[in-house]
Amino acid sequence: MKAFYSDHFVLPLPEGHRFPMVKYSMLRERVVGDGICGPGELRTPRAVTDEEILRCHAPDYLKRVVSGSLTEKEMRRIGFPWSERMVERSRRASGGTLGACLAALEEGFAANLAGGTHHAFADRGEGYCVFNDSAIAARAVQDAGLVERVVVIDTDVHQGNGTAAILSGDKSVFTFSIHGAKNFPFHKEVSDLDAPLPDGTDDTEFLAALAEGLETALDPADAGIAIYLAGADPFEGDRLGRLSVTKAGLAERDRIVLEACRERGIPVAITMAGGYASNVEDTVDIHFQSIRRAADMLERSLSADRQGTARGT
Ligand SMILES: [Zn+2]
């Protein structure tokens, strides 16, 4: 399976910063160690261009991000210190989601080992998000004439507020967010479908709400591609999660999302989004199992194709 990584564009963070930047390189090492990518399939994404960003972001915001002239307050809201690397990394992480969409359109499944920066609005960033990769990738594949309609399935524990706001009024992209009702962001935007969950939601309740949401979302979405935010932070051991979903529950989440898309013939680009477990290994395990599941499904569909070809069908 093709996977896009940008962890070598390391963003300099002050010591003690709580963002677990290390999860990205750890995840890539797991993906390599497990042989998920064949030769040439683990790729560095290109940076998204200004033109691609401007389909979703305000010119003034882009200009100020690039030149480092956001105010201190705006930078605090983003949560990272400004650096040229931050800008480059944000462009590359969006490029990874776009690359995963293009690969998924050809092969069925692909992954960005980063991305899911769903708190980025048209004119501001917040919650560690600068550019909105889902919106940028959705509009890029539409602009290229590859698909007419896109669905964003956001299962990160925090609402996809930036995605909902950027794409509100755009009937060609269906946004579905399942998230903690009482968690950040405290002011929620309106997605095409929201499934807010109470604190402490367990596997059974989470998976039932997810399945119901997918049933409601996928038919009207009528999408040619899905962008799936497989956030690791609904996990019971997450510092910022407030839900009680287990690793096994999150594996089941992956299965439900990926199978619901496959049944409808919708290719899926997986992105990682958040994950703040006390033990970073847990976050990496959860992200890895999402990618492993997609790779297994891709392998099964390729081998079914081969058998079909062998039988002359
Ligand atoms: Zn999150």
PDB file of C-alpha atoms and ligand atoms in Angstrom:
ATOM      1  CA  MET A   1       0.000   0.000   0.000  1.00  0.00           C
ATOM      2  CA  LYS A   2       1.240   3.491  -0.740  1.00  0.00           C
ATOM      3  CA  ALA A   3       1.953   5.671   2.296  1.00  0.00           C
ATOM      4  CA  PHE A   4       3.171   9.241   2.517  1.00  0.00           C
ATOM      5  CA  TYR A   5       5.419  10.475   5.311  1.00  0.00           C
ATOM      6  CA  SER A   6       6.693  13.890   6.253  1.00  0.00           C
ATOM      7  CA  ASP A   7       8.232  13.229   9.665  1.00  0.00           C
ATOM      8  CA  HIS A   8      11.700  14.236   8.455  1.00  0.00           C
ATOM      9  CA  PHE A   9      10.425  17.807   8.145  1.00  0.00           C
ATOM     10  CA  VAL A  10      10.860  18.104  11.863  1.00  0.00           C
ATOM     11  CA  LEU A  11       9.290  21.074  13.451  1.00  0.00           C
ATOM     12  CA  PRO A  12      11.465  22.560  16.195  1.00  0.00           C
ATOM     13  CA  LEU A  13       9.550  22.518  19.469  1.00  0.00           C
ATOM     14  CA  PRO A  14      10.663  23.845  22.839  1.00  0.00           C
ATOM     15  CA  GLU A  15      11.581  21.222  25.401  1.00  0.00           C
ATOM     16  CA  GLY A  16       8.572  19.911  27.295  1.00  0.00           C
ATOM     17  CA  HIS A  17       6.090  20.861  24.540  1.00  0.00           C
ATOM     18  CA  ARG A  18       3.194  18.469  24.863  1.00  0.00           C
ATOM     19  CA  PHE A  19       2.711  17.693  21.184  1.00  0.00           C
ATOM     20  CA  PRO A  20       4.021  14.135  20.606  1.00  0.00           C
ATOM     21  CA  MET A  21       5.968  14.892  17.419  1.00  0.00           C
ATOM     22  CA  VAL A  22       7.913  11.646  17.828  1.00  0.00           C
ATOM     23  CA  LYS A  23       4.825   9.572  17.030  1.00  0.00           C
ATOM     24  CA  TYR A  24       5.265  10.216  13.302  1.00  0.00           C
ATOM     25  CA  SER A  25       8.752   8.767  12.943  1.00  0.00           C
ATOM     26  CA  MET A  26       7.837   5.879  15.262  1.00  0.00           C
ATOM     27  CA  LEU A  27       4.825   5.138  13.082  1.00  0.00           C
ATOM     28  CA  ARG A  28       6.901   5.192   9.901  1.00  0.00           C
ATOM     29  CA  GLU A  29       9.351   2.761  11.487  1.00  0.00           C
ATOM     30  CA  ARG A  30       6.491   0.392  12.339  1.00  0.00           C
ATOM     31  CA  VAL A  31       5.140   0.640   8.801  1.00  0.00           C
ATOM     32  CA  VAL A  32       8.589  -0.100   7.355  1.00  0.00           C
ATOM     33  CA  GLY A  33       9.236  -2.930   9.817  1.00  0.00           C
ATOM     34  CA  ASP A  34       5.940  -4.568   8.942  1.00  0.00           C
ATOM     35  CA  GLY A  35       6.550  -4.482   5.189  1.00  0.00           C
ATOM     36  CA  ILE A  36       3.302  -2.643   4.473  1.00  0.00           C
ATOM     37  CA  CYS A  37       4.814  -0.701   1.586  1.00  0.00           C
ATOM     38  CA  GLY A  38       6.360  -2.392  -1.410  1.00  0.00           C
ATOM     39  CA  PRO A  39       9.379  -0.926  -3.210  1.00  0.00           C
ATOM     40  CA  GLY A  40       8.791   2.743  -3.974  1.00  0.00           C
ATOM     41  CA  GLU A  41       5.473   2.811  -2.127  1.00  0.00           C
ATOM     42  CA  LEU A  42       6.658   4.752   0.932  1.00  0.00           C
ATOM     43  CA  ARG A  43       6.892   8.278  -0.379  1.00  0.00           C
ATOM     44  CA  THR A  44       7.659  11.841   0.583  1.00  0.00           C
ATOM     45  CA  PRO A  45       4.723  14.004  -0.497  1.00  0.00           C
ATOM     46  CA  ARG A  46       5.227  17.169  -2.453  1.00  0.00           C
ATOM     47  CA  ALA A  47       4.335  20.443  -0.791  1.00  0.00           C
ATOM     48  CA  VAL A  48       0.880  21.750  -1.688  1.00  0.00           C
ATOM     49  CA  THR A  49       1.048  24.961  -3.699  1.00  0.00           C
ATOM     50  CA  ASP A  50      -0.354  28.370  -2.853  1.00  0.00           C
ATOM     51  CA  GLU A  51      -3.017  27.824  -5.494  1.00  0.00           C
ATOM     52  CA  GLU A  52      -4.123  24.579  -3.826  1.00  0.00           C
ATOM     53  CA  ILE A  53      -4.143  26.168  -0.374  1.00  0.00           C
ATOM     54  CA  LEU A  54      -6.097  29.185  -1.595  1.00  0.00           C
ATOM     55  CA  ARG A  55      -9.034  27.011  -2.604  1.00  0.00           C
ATOM     56  CA  CYS A  56      -9.621  26.649   1.145  1.00  0.00           C
ATOM     57  CA  HIS A  57      -7.750  29.430   2.927  1.00  0.00           C
ATOM     58  CA  ALA A  58      -7.850  33.213   2.840  1.00  0.00           C
ATOM     59  CA  PRO A  59      -5.028  34.934   0.904  1.00  0.00           C
ATOM     60  CA  ASP A  60      -4.151  37.124   3.872  1.00  0.00           C
ATOM     61  CA  TYR A  61      -3.876  34.124   6.203  1.00  0.00           C
ATOM     62  CA  LEU A  62      -1.636  32.219   3.777  1.00  0.00           C
ATOM     63  CA  LYS A  63       0.546  35.271   3.306  1.00  0.00           C
ATOM     64  CA  ARG A  64       0.977  35.773   7.019  1.00  0.00           C
ATOM     65  CA  VAL A  65       1.651  32.075   7.692  1.00  0.00           C
ATOM     66  CA  VAL A  66       4.348  32.013   5.030  1.00  0.00           C
ATOM     67  CA  SER A  67       5.998  35.262   6.124  1.00  0.00           C
ATOM     68  CA  GLY A  68       5.787  34.508   9.827  1.00  0.00           C
ATOM     69  CA  SER A  69       3.693  37.575  10.554  1.00  0.00           C
ATOM     70  CA  LEU A  70       0.802  35.941  12.421  1.00  0.00           C
ATOM     71  CA  THR A  71       0.247  37.643  15.748  1.00  0.00           C
ATOM     72  CA  GLU A  72       1.432  36.099  18.973  1.00  0.00           C
ATOM     73  CA  LYS A  73      -2.174  35.382  19.845  1.00  0.00           C
ATOM     74  CA  GLU A  74      -2.727  33.593  16.535  1.00  0.00           C
ATOM     75  CA  MET A  75       0.412  31.514  17.078  1.00  0.00           C
ATOM     76  CA  ARG A  76      -0.665  30.606  20.608  1.00  0.00           C
ATOM     77  CA  ARG A  77      -3.925  29.386  19.178  1.00  0.00           C
ATOM     78  CA  ILE A  78      -2.039  27.169  16.732  1.00  0.00           C
ATOM     79  CA  GLY A  79       0.136  25.913  19.570  1.00  0.00           C
ATOM     80  CA  PHE A  80       3.436  25.691  17.680  1.00  0.00           C
ATOM     81  CA  PRO A  81       6.166  28.323  17.475  1.00  0.00           C
ATOM     82  CA  TRP A  82       6.488  29.763  13.954  1.00  0.00           C
ATOM     83  CA  SER A  83       9.352  28.569  11.801  1.00  0.00           C
ATOM     84  CA  GLU A  84       9.954  28.058   8.093  1.00  0.00           C
ATOM     85  CA  ARG A  85       9.958  24.354   8.881  1.00  0.00           C
ATOM     86  CA  MET A  86       6.477  24.661  10.350  1.00  0.00           C
ATOM     87  CA  VAL A  87       5.271  26.133   7.067  1.00  0.00           C
ATOM     88  CA  GLU A  88       7.032  23.497   4.980  1.00  0.00           C
ATOM     89  CA  ARG A  89       5.834  20.679   7.193  1.00  0.00           C
ATOM     90  CA  SER A  90       2.242  21.939   7.000  1.00  0.00           C
ATOM     91  CA  ARG A  91       2.429  22.064   3.206  1.00  0.00           C
ATOM     92  CA  ARG A  92       3.919  18.573   3.057  1.00  0.00           C
ATOM     93  CA  ALA A  93       1.410  17.090   5.481  1.00  0.00           C
ATOM     94  CA  SER A  94      -1.402  18.391   3.259  1.00  0.00           C
ATOM     95  CA  GLY A  95       0.503  17.040   0.265  1.00  0.00           C
ATOM     96  CA  GLY A  96       0.492  13.649   1.976  1.00  0.00           C
ATOM     97  CA  THR A  97      -3.283  13.640   2.184  1.00  0.00           C
ATOM     98  CA  LEU A  98      -3.521  14.683  -1.446  1.00  0.00           C
ATOM     99  CA  GLY A  99      -1.007  11.982  -2.418  1.00  0.00           C
ATOM    100  CA  ALA A 100      -2.992   9.403  -0.459  1.00  0.00           C
ATOM    101  CA  CYS A 101      -6.199  10.496  -2.222  1.00  0.00           C
ATOM    102  CA  LEU A 102      -4.585  10.134  -5.651  1.00  0.00           C
ATOM    103  CA  ALA A 103      -3.156   6.714  -4.763  1.00  0.00           C
ATOM    104  CA  ALA A 104      -6.458   5.558  -3.261  1.00  0.00           C
ATOM    105  CA  LEU A 105      -8.298   6.581  -6.407  1.00  0.00           C
ATOM    106  CA  GLU A 106      -6.055   4.201  -8.344  1.00  0.00           C
ATOM    107  CA  GLU A 107      -5.782   1.355  -5.864  1.00  0.00           C
ATOM    108  CA  GLY A 108      -8.607   1.599  -3.336  1.00  0.00           C
ATOM    109  CA  PHE A 109      -6.662   2.413  -0.152  1.00  0.00           C
ATOM    110  CA  ALA A 110      -3.660   4.577   0.745  1.00  0.00           C
ATOM    111  CA  ALA A 111      -2.389   6.402   3.823  1.00  0.00           C
ATOM    112  CA  ASN A 112      -0.895   9.643   4.966  1.00  0.00           C
ATOM    113  CA  LEU A 113       1.243   8.959   8.047  1.00  0.00           C
ATOM    114  CA  ALA A 114       0.360  12.483   9.191  1.00  0.00           C
ATOM    115  CA  GLY A 115      -2.447  14.927   8.352  1.00  0.00           C
ATOM    116  CA  GLY A 116      -5.904  15.230   9.822  1.00  0.00           C
ATOM    117  CA  THR A 117      -5.337  18.903  10.659  1.00  0.00           C
ATOM    118  CA  HIS A 118      -9.046  19.487  10.981  1.00  0.00           C
ATOM    119  CA  HIS A 119      -8.942  22.528  13.299  1.00  0.00           C
ATOM    120  CA  ALA A 120      -7.544  24.786  10.567  1.00  0.00           C
ATOM    121  CA  PHE A 121     -10.122  27.357   9.402  1.00  0.00           C
ATOM    122  CA  ALA A 122     -10.017  29.456   6.230  1.00  0.00           C
ATOM    123  CA  ASP A 123      -8.466  32.391   8.056  1.00  0.00           C
ATOM    124  CA  ARG A 124      -6.898  30.924  11.184  1.00  0.00           C
ATOM    125  CA  GLY A 125      -5.297  27.873  12.684  1.00  0.00           C
ATOM    126  CA  GLU A 126      -5.788  26.269  16.059  1.00  0.00           C
ATOM    127  CA  GLY A 127      -5.109  23.058  17.987  1.00  0.00           C
ATOM    128  CA  TYR A 128      -1.818  22.240  16.193  1.00  0.00           C
ATOM    129  CA  CYS A 129      -3.398  22.762  12.769  1.00  0.00           C
ATOM    130  CA  VAL A 130      -2.183  25.320  10.211  1.00  0.00           C
ATOM    131  CA  PHE A 131      -3.645  24.220   6.869  1.00  0.00           C
ATOM    132  CA  ASN A 132      -6.696  22.002   6.484  1.00  0.00           C
ATOM    133  CA  ASP A 133      -5.378  18.980   4.607  1.00  0.00           C
ATOM    134  CA  SER A 134      -8.779  17.310   4.141  1.00  0.00           C
ATOM    135  CA  ALA A 135     -10.341  20.370   2.519  1.00  0.00           C
ATOM    136  CA  ILE A 136      -7.247  21.076   0.403  1.00  0.00           C
ATOM    137  CA  ALA A 137      -7.038  17.475  -0.839  1.00  0.00           C
ATOM    138  CA  ALA A 138     -10.789  17.252  -1.480  1.00  0.00           C
ATOM    139  CA  ARG A 139     -10.773  20.358  -3.632  1.00  0.00           C
ATOM    140  CA  ALA A 140      -7.580  19.323  -5.445  1.00  0.00           C
ATOM    141  CA  VAL A 141      -9.021  15.995  -6.586  1.00  0.00           C
ATOM    142  CA  GLN A 142     -12.245  17.723  -7.571  1.00  0.00           C
ATOM    143  CA  ASP A 143     -10.359  20.404  -9.475  1.00  0.00           C
ATOM    144  CA  ALA A 144      -8.385  17.719 -11.319  1.00  0.00           C
ATOM    145  CA  GLY A 145     -11.724  16.288 -12.448  1.00  0.00           C
ATOM    146  CA  LEU A 146     -11.073  12.963 -10.699  1.00  0.00           C
ATOM    147  CA  VAL A 147     -14.181  12.973  -8.517  1.00  0.00           C
ATOM    148  CA  GLU A 148     -17.263  15.101  -8.187  1.00  0.00           C
ATOM    149  CA  ARG A 149     -18.066  14.385  -4.579  1.00  0.00           C
ATOM    150  CA  VAL A 150     -16.028  13.685  -1.445  1.00  0.00           C
ATOM    151  CA  VAL A 151     -16.894  12.475   2.045  1.00  0.00           C
ATOM    152  CA  VAL A 152     -14.797  13.332   5.107  1.00  0.00           C
ATOM    153  CA  ILE A 153     -15.220  10.755   7.876  1.00  0.00           C
ATOM    154  CA  ASP A 154     -13.691  12.334  10.964  1.00  0.00           C
ATOM    155  CA  THR A 155     -13.410   9.998  13.956  1.00  0.00           C
ATOM    156  CA  ASP A 156     -10.828  12.033  15.872  1.00  0.00           C
ATOM    157  CA  VAL A 157     -12.201  12.702  19.354  1.00  0.00           C
ATOM    158  CA  HIS A 158     -12.222  16.458  18.688  1.00  0.00           C
ATOM    159  CA  GLN A 159     -14.797  17.894  16.324  1.00  0.00           C
ATOM    160  CA  GLY A 160     -13.595  18.658  12.803  1.00  0.00           C
ATOM    161  CA  ASN A 161     -14.580  22.282  13.256  1.00  0.00           C
ATOM    162  CA  GLY A 162     -12.268  23.830  10.677  1.00  0.00           C
ATOM    163  CA  THR A 163     -13.267  21.277   8.051  1.00  0.00           C
ATOM    164  CA  ALA A 164     -16.965  21.854   8.771  1.00  0.00           C
ATOM    165  CA  ALA A 165     -16.545  25.632   8.538  1.00  0.00           C
ATOM    166  CA  ILE A 166     -14.464  25.672   5.350  1.00  0.00           C
ATOM    167  CA  LEU A 167     -16.787  23.230   3.602  1.00  0.00           C
ATOM    168  CA  SER A 168     -20.087  24.517   4.963  1.00  0.00           C
ATOM    169  CA  GLY A 169     -22.272  25.451   2.045  1.00  0.00           C
ATOM    170  CA  ASP A 170     -20.229  23.215  -0.266  1.00  0.00           C
ATOM    171  CA  LYS A 171     -22.690  20.484  -1.137  1.00  0.00           C
ATOM    172  CA  SER A 172     -20.048  18.523  -3.020  1.00  0.00           C
ATOM    173  CA  VAL A 173     -18.182  17.550   0.165  1.00  0.00           C
ATOM    174  CA  PHE A 174     -20.066  15.745   2.925  1.00  0.00           C
ATOM    175  CA  THR A 175     -18.532  16.206   6.377  1.00  0.00           C
ATOM    176  CA  PHE A 176     -19.216  13.661   9.120  1.00  0.00           C
ATOM    177  CA  SER A 177     -17.668  14.145  12.557  1.00  0.00           C
ATOM    178  CA  ILE A 178     -18.021  11.790  15.534  1.00  0.00           C
ATOM    179  CA  HIS A 179     -16.455  13.347  18.630  1.00  0.00           C
ATOM    180  CA  GLY A 180     -16.630  14.096  22.331  1.00  0.00           C
ATOM    181  CA  ALA A 181     -19.467  16.543  22.991  1.00  0.00           C
ATOM    182  CA  LYS A 182     -17.708  18.220  25.914  1.00  0.00           C
ATOM    183  CA  ASN A 183     -14.220  18.173  24.459  1.00  0.00           C
ATOM    184  CA  PHE A 184     -12.278  20.858  22.563  1.00  0.00           C
ATOM    185  CA  PRO A 185     -13.350  22.779  20.483  1.00  0.00           C
ATOM    186  CA  PHE A 186     -15.839  24.149  22.987  1.00  0.00           C
ATOM    187  CA  HIS A 187     -17.703  26.036  20.301  1.00  0.00           C
ATOM    188  CA  LYS A 188     -18.700  23.436  17.705  1.00  0.00           C
ATOM    189  CA  GLU A 189     -19.300  24.163  14.041  1.00  0.00           C
ATOM    190  CA  VAL A 190     -22.042  22.409  12.079  1.00  0.00           C
ATOM    191  CA  SER A 191     -20.876  19.462   9.958  1.00  0.00           C
ATOM    192  CA  ASP A 192     -23.235  17.833   7.463  1.00  0.00           C
ATOM    193  CA  LEU A 193     -23.550  15.178  10.159  1.00  0.00           C
ATOM    194  CA  ASP A 194     -22.324  15.424  13.744  1.00  0.00           C
ATOM    195  CA  ALA A 195     -22.356  12.630  16.305  1.00  0.00           C
ATOM    196  CA  PRO A 196     -21.466  14.186  19.677  1.00  0.00           C
ATOM    197  CA  LEU A 197     -20.720  11.636  22.392  1.00  0.00           C
ATOM    198  CA  PRO A 198     -20.849  12.006  26.187  1.00  0.00           C
ATOM    199  CA  ASP A 199     -17.697  11.719  28.328  1.00  0.00           C
ATOM    200  CA  GLY A 200     -16.811   8.125  29.105  1.00  0.00           C
ATOM    201  CA  THR A 201     -18.415   6.635  25.979  1.00  0.00           C
ATOM    202  CA  ASP A 202     -17.300   3.004  25.705  1.00  0.00           C
ATOM    203  CA  ASP A 203     -16.640   0.685  22.750  1.00  0.00           C
ATOM    204  CA  THR A 204     -20.228  -0.472  22.346  1.00  0.00           C
ATOM    205  CA  GLU A 205     -21.712   3.018  22.369  1.00  0.00           C
ATOM    206  CA  PHE A 206     -18.962   4.476  20.195  1.00  0.00           C
ATOM    207  CA  LEU A 207     -19.227   1.779  17.554  1.00  0.00           C
ATOM    208  CA  ALA A 208     -23.027   1.910  17.481  1.00  0.00           C
ATOM    209  CA  ALA A 209     -22.961   5.686  16.932  1.00  0.00           C
ATOM    210  CA  LEU A 210     -20.287   5.291  14.265  1.00  0.00           C
ATOM    211  CA  ALA A 211     -22.198   2.605  12.364  1.00  0.00           C
ATOM    212  CA  GLU A 212     -25.378   4.642  12.526  1.00  0.00           C
ATOM    213  CA  GLY A 213     -23.539   7.765  11.350  1.00  0.00           C
ATOM    214  CA  LEU A 214     -22.001   5.962   8.399  1.00  0.00           C
ATOM    215  CA  GLU A 215     -25.397   4.578   7.404  1.00  0.00           C
ATOM    216  CA  THR A 216     -26.798   8.094   7.477  1.00  0.00           C
ATOM    217  CA  ALA A 217     -23.827   9.761   5.783  1.00  0.00           C
ATOM    218  CA  LEU A 218     -22.554   7.529   3.033  1.00  0.00           C
ATOM    219  CA  ASP A 219     -25.582   7.253   0.778  1.00  0.00           C
ATOM    220  CA  PRO A 220     -26.383  10.982   0.549  1.00  0.00           C
ATOM    221  CA  ALA A 221     -22.653  11.744   0.376  1.00  0.00           C
ATOM    222  CA  ASP A 222     -22.533   9.744  -2.869  1.00  0.00           C
ATOM    223  CA  ALA A 223     -18.773  10.236  -2.804  1.00  0.00           C
ATOM    224  CA  GLY A 224     -16.062   9.226  -5.241  1.00  0.00           C
ATOM    225  CA  ILE A 225     -13.519   9.194  -2.412  1.00  0.00           C
ATOM    226  CA  ALA A 226     -13.474   9.173   1.394  1.00  0.00           C
ATOM    227  CA  ILE A 227     -10.918  10.940   3.549  1.00  0.00           C
ATOM    228  CA  TYR A 228     -10.854   9.036   6.832  1.00  0.00           C
ATOM    229  CA  LEU A 229      -9.395  10.742   9.922  1.00  0.00           C
ATOM    230  CA  ALA A 230      -8.401   7.804  12.096  1.00  0.00           C
ATOM    231  CA  GLY A 231      -7.578   9.829  15.209  1.00  0.00           C
ATOM    232  CA  ALA A 232      -6.017   7.819  18.024  1.00  0.00           C
ATOM    233  CA  ASP A 233      -7.476  10.072  20.703  1.00  0.00           C
ATOM    234  CA  PRO A 234     -10.877   8.457  21.414  1.00  0.00           C
ATOM    235  CA  PHE A 235      -8.632   5.942  23.274  1.00  0.00           C
ATOM    236  CA  GLU A 236      -9.317   5.427  26.985  1.00  0.00           C
ATOM    237  CA  GLY A 237      -5.631   6.127  27.750  1.00  0.00           C
ATOM    238  CA  ASP A 238      -5.547   9.444  25.903  1.00  0.00           C
ATOM    239  CA  ARG A 239      -4.715  12.525  27.969  1.00  0.00           C
ATOM    240  CA  LEU A 240      -7.061  14.715  25.922  1.00  0.00           C
ATOM    241  CA  GLY A 241      -9.715  12.180  24.969  1.00  0.00           C
ATOM    242  CA  ARG A 242     -12.362  11.926  27.710  1.00  0.00           C
ATOM    243  CA  LEU A 243     -13.819   8.788  26.086  1.00  0.00           C
ATOM    244  CA  SER A 244     -13.297   5.152  27.082  1.00  0.00           C
ATOM    245  CA  VAL A 245     -12.706   3.401  23.785  1.00  0.00           C
ATOM    246  CA  THR A 246     -10.177   0.539  23.882  1.00  0.00           C
ATOM    247  CA  LYS A 247      -7.539  -0.334  21.293  1.00  0.00           C
ATOM    248  CA  ALA A 248      -9.703  -3.255  20.211  1.00  0.00           C
ATOM    249  CA  GLY A 249     -12.632  -0.863  19.898  1.00  0.00           C
ATOM    250  CA  LEU A 250     -10.564   1.419  17.685  1.00  0.00           C
ATOM    251  CA  ALA A 251      -9.503  -1.539  15.528  1.00  0.00           C
ATOM    252  CA  GLU A 252     -13.182  -2.344  15.116  1.00  0.00           C
ATOM    253  CA  ARG A 253     -13.796   1.303  14.213  1.00  0.00           C
ATOM    254  CA  ASP A 254     -11.261   0.976  11.390  1.00  0.00           C
ATOM    255  CA  ARG A 255     -12.907  -2.184  10.144  1.00  0.00           C
ATOM    256  CA  ILE A 256     -16.376  -0.630  10.188  1.00  0.00           C
ATOM    257  CA  VAL A 257     -15.300   2.537   8.349  1.00  0.00           C
ATOM    258  CA  LEU A 258     -13.174   0.780   5.748  1.00  0.00           C
ATOM    259  CA  GLU A 259     -15.736  -1.929   5.053  1.00  0.00           C
ATOM    260  CA  ALA A 260     -18.614   0.536   4.830  1.00  0.00           C
ATOM    261  CA  CYS A 261     -16.631   2.377   2.135  1.00  0.00           C
ATOM    262  CA  ARG A 262     -15.526  -0.758   0.341  1.00  0.00           C
ATOM    263  CA  GLU A 263     -19.087  -2.102   0.196  1.00  0.00           C
ATOM    264  CA  ARG A 264     -20.054   1.080  -1.616  1.00  0.00           C
ATOM    265  CA  GLY A 265     -16.994   1.103  -3.866  1.00  0.00           C
ATOM    266  CA  ILE A 266     -15.559   4.260  -2.259  1.00  0.00           C
ATOM    267  CA  PRO A 267     -11.726   4.500  -2.218  1.00  0.00           C
ATOM    268  CA  VAL A 268     -10.289   5.611   1.133  1.00  0.00           C
ATOM    269  CA  ALA A 269      -7.366   7.885   1.979  1.00  0.00           C
ATOM    270  CA  ILE A 270      -6.503   7.429   5.665  1.00  0.00           C
ATOM    271  CA  THR A 271      -5.000  10.236   7.705  1.00  0.00           C
ATOM    272  CA  MET A 272      -3.800  10.073  11.303  1.00  0.00           C
ATOM    273  CA  ALA A 273      -5.108  13.172  13.116  1.00  0.00           C
ATOM    274  CA  GLY A 274      -4.635  13.377  16.900  1.00  0.00           C
ATOM    275  CA  GLY A 275      -3.291  11.042  19.546  1.00  0.00           C
ATOM    276  CA  TYR A 276      -2.026  12.088  22.970  1.00  0.00           C
ATOM    277  CA  ALA A 277      -1.826   8.879  24.982  1.00  0.00           C
ATOM    278  CA  SER A 278       0.228   9.073  28.178  1.00  0.00           C
ATOM    279  CA  ASN A 279       2.347   6.371  26.587  1.00  0.00           C
ATOM    280  CA  VAL A 280       3.181   7.415  23.017  1.00  0.00           C
ATOM    281  CA  GLU A 281       3.564   3.739  22.077  1.00  0.00           C
ATOM    282  CA  ASP A 282      -0.190   3.358  22.521  1.00  0.00           C
ATOM    283  CA  THR A 283      -0.852   6.187  20.073  1.00  0.00           C
ATOM    284  CA  VAL A 284       1.529   4.610  17.571  1.00  0.00           C
ATOM    285  CA  ASP A 285      -0.113   1.176  18.037  1.00  0.00           C
ATOM    286  CA  ILE A 286      -3.528   2.665  17.290  1.00  0.00           C
ATOM    287  CA  HIS A 287      -2.362   4.536  14.189  1.00  0.00           C
ATOM    288  CA  PHE A 288      -0.464   1.477  13.027  1.00  0.00           C
ATOM    289  CA  GLN A 289      -3.451  -0.830  13.356  1.00  0.00           C
ATOM    290  CA  SER A 290      -5.513   1.548  11.155  1.00  0.00           C
ATOM    291  CA  ILE A 291      -2.872   1.377   8.436  1.00  0.00           C
ATOM    292  CA  ARG A 292      -2.431  -2.374   8.832  1.00  0.00           C
ATOM    293  CA  ARG A 293      -6.166  -2.906   8.413  1.00  0.00           C
ATOM    294  CA  ALA A 294      -6.302  -0.857   5.215  1.00  0.00           C
ATOM    295  CA  ALA A 295      -3.251  -2.667   3.830  1.00  0.00           C
ATOM    296  CA  ASP A 296      -4.892  -6.033   4.582  1.00  0.00           C
ATOM    297  CA  MET A 297      -8.055  -4.978   2.791  1.00  0.00           C
ATOM    298  CA  LEU A 298      -6.050  -3.755  -0.187  1.00  0.00           C
ATOM    299  CA  GLU A 299      -4.122  -7.035  -0.301  1.00  0.00           C
ATOM    300  CA  ARG A 300      -7.351  -9.043  -0.169  1.00  0.00           C
ATOM    301  CA  SER A 301      -8.902  -7.032  -2.974  1.00  0.00           C
ATOM    302  CA  LEU A 302      -5.766  -7.427  -5.130  1.00  0.00           C
ATOM    303  CA  SER A 303      -5.686 -11.176  -4.573  1.00  0.00           C
ATOM    304  CA  ALA A 304      -9.406 -11.420  -5.393  1.00  0.00           C
ATOM    305  CA  ASP A 305      -8.637  -9.518  -8.612  1.00  0.00           C
ATOM    306  CA  ARG A 306      -5.835 -11.918  -9.424  1.00  0.00           C
ATOM    307  CA  GLN A 307      -8.077 -14.932  -8.855  1.00  0.00           C
ATOM    308  CA  GLY A 308     -10.751 -13.327 -11.005  1.00  0.00           C
ATOM    309  CA  THR A 309      -8.207 -12.758 -13.768  1.00  0.00           C
ATOM    310  CA  ALA A 310      -6.925 -16.316 -13.450  1.00  0.00           C
ATOM    311  CA  ARG A 311     -10.461 -17.599 -13.946  1.00  0.00           C
ATOM    312  CA  GLY A 312     -10.854 -15.368 -16.960  1.00  0.00           C
ATOM    313  CA  THR A 313     -13.658 -13.341 -15.437  1.00  0.00           C
TER     314      THR A 313
HETATM  315 ZN    ZN B   1      -7.994  15.183  18.257  1.00  0.00          ZN
END
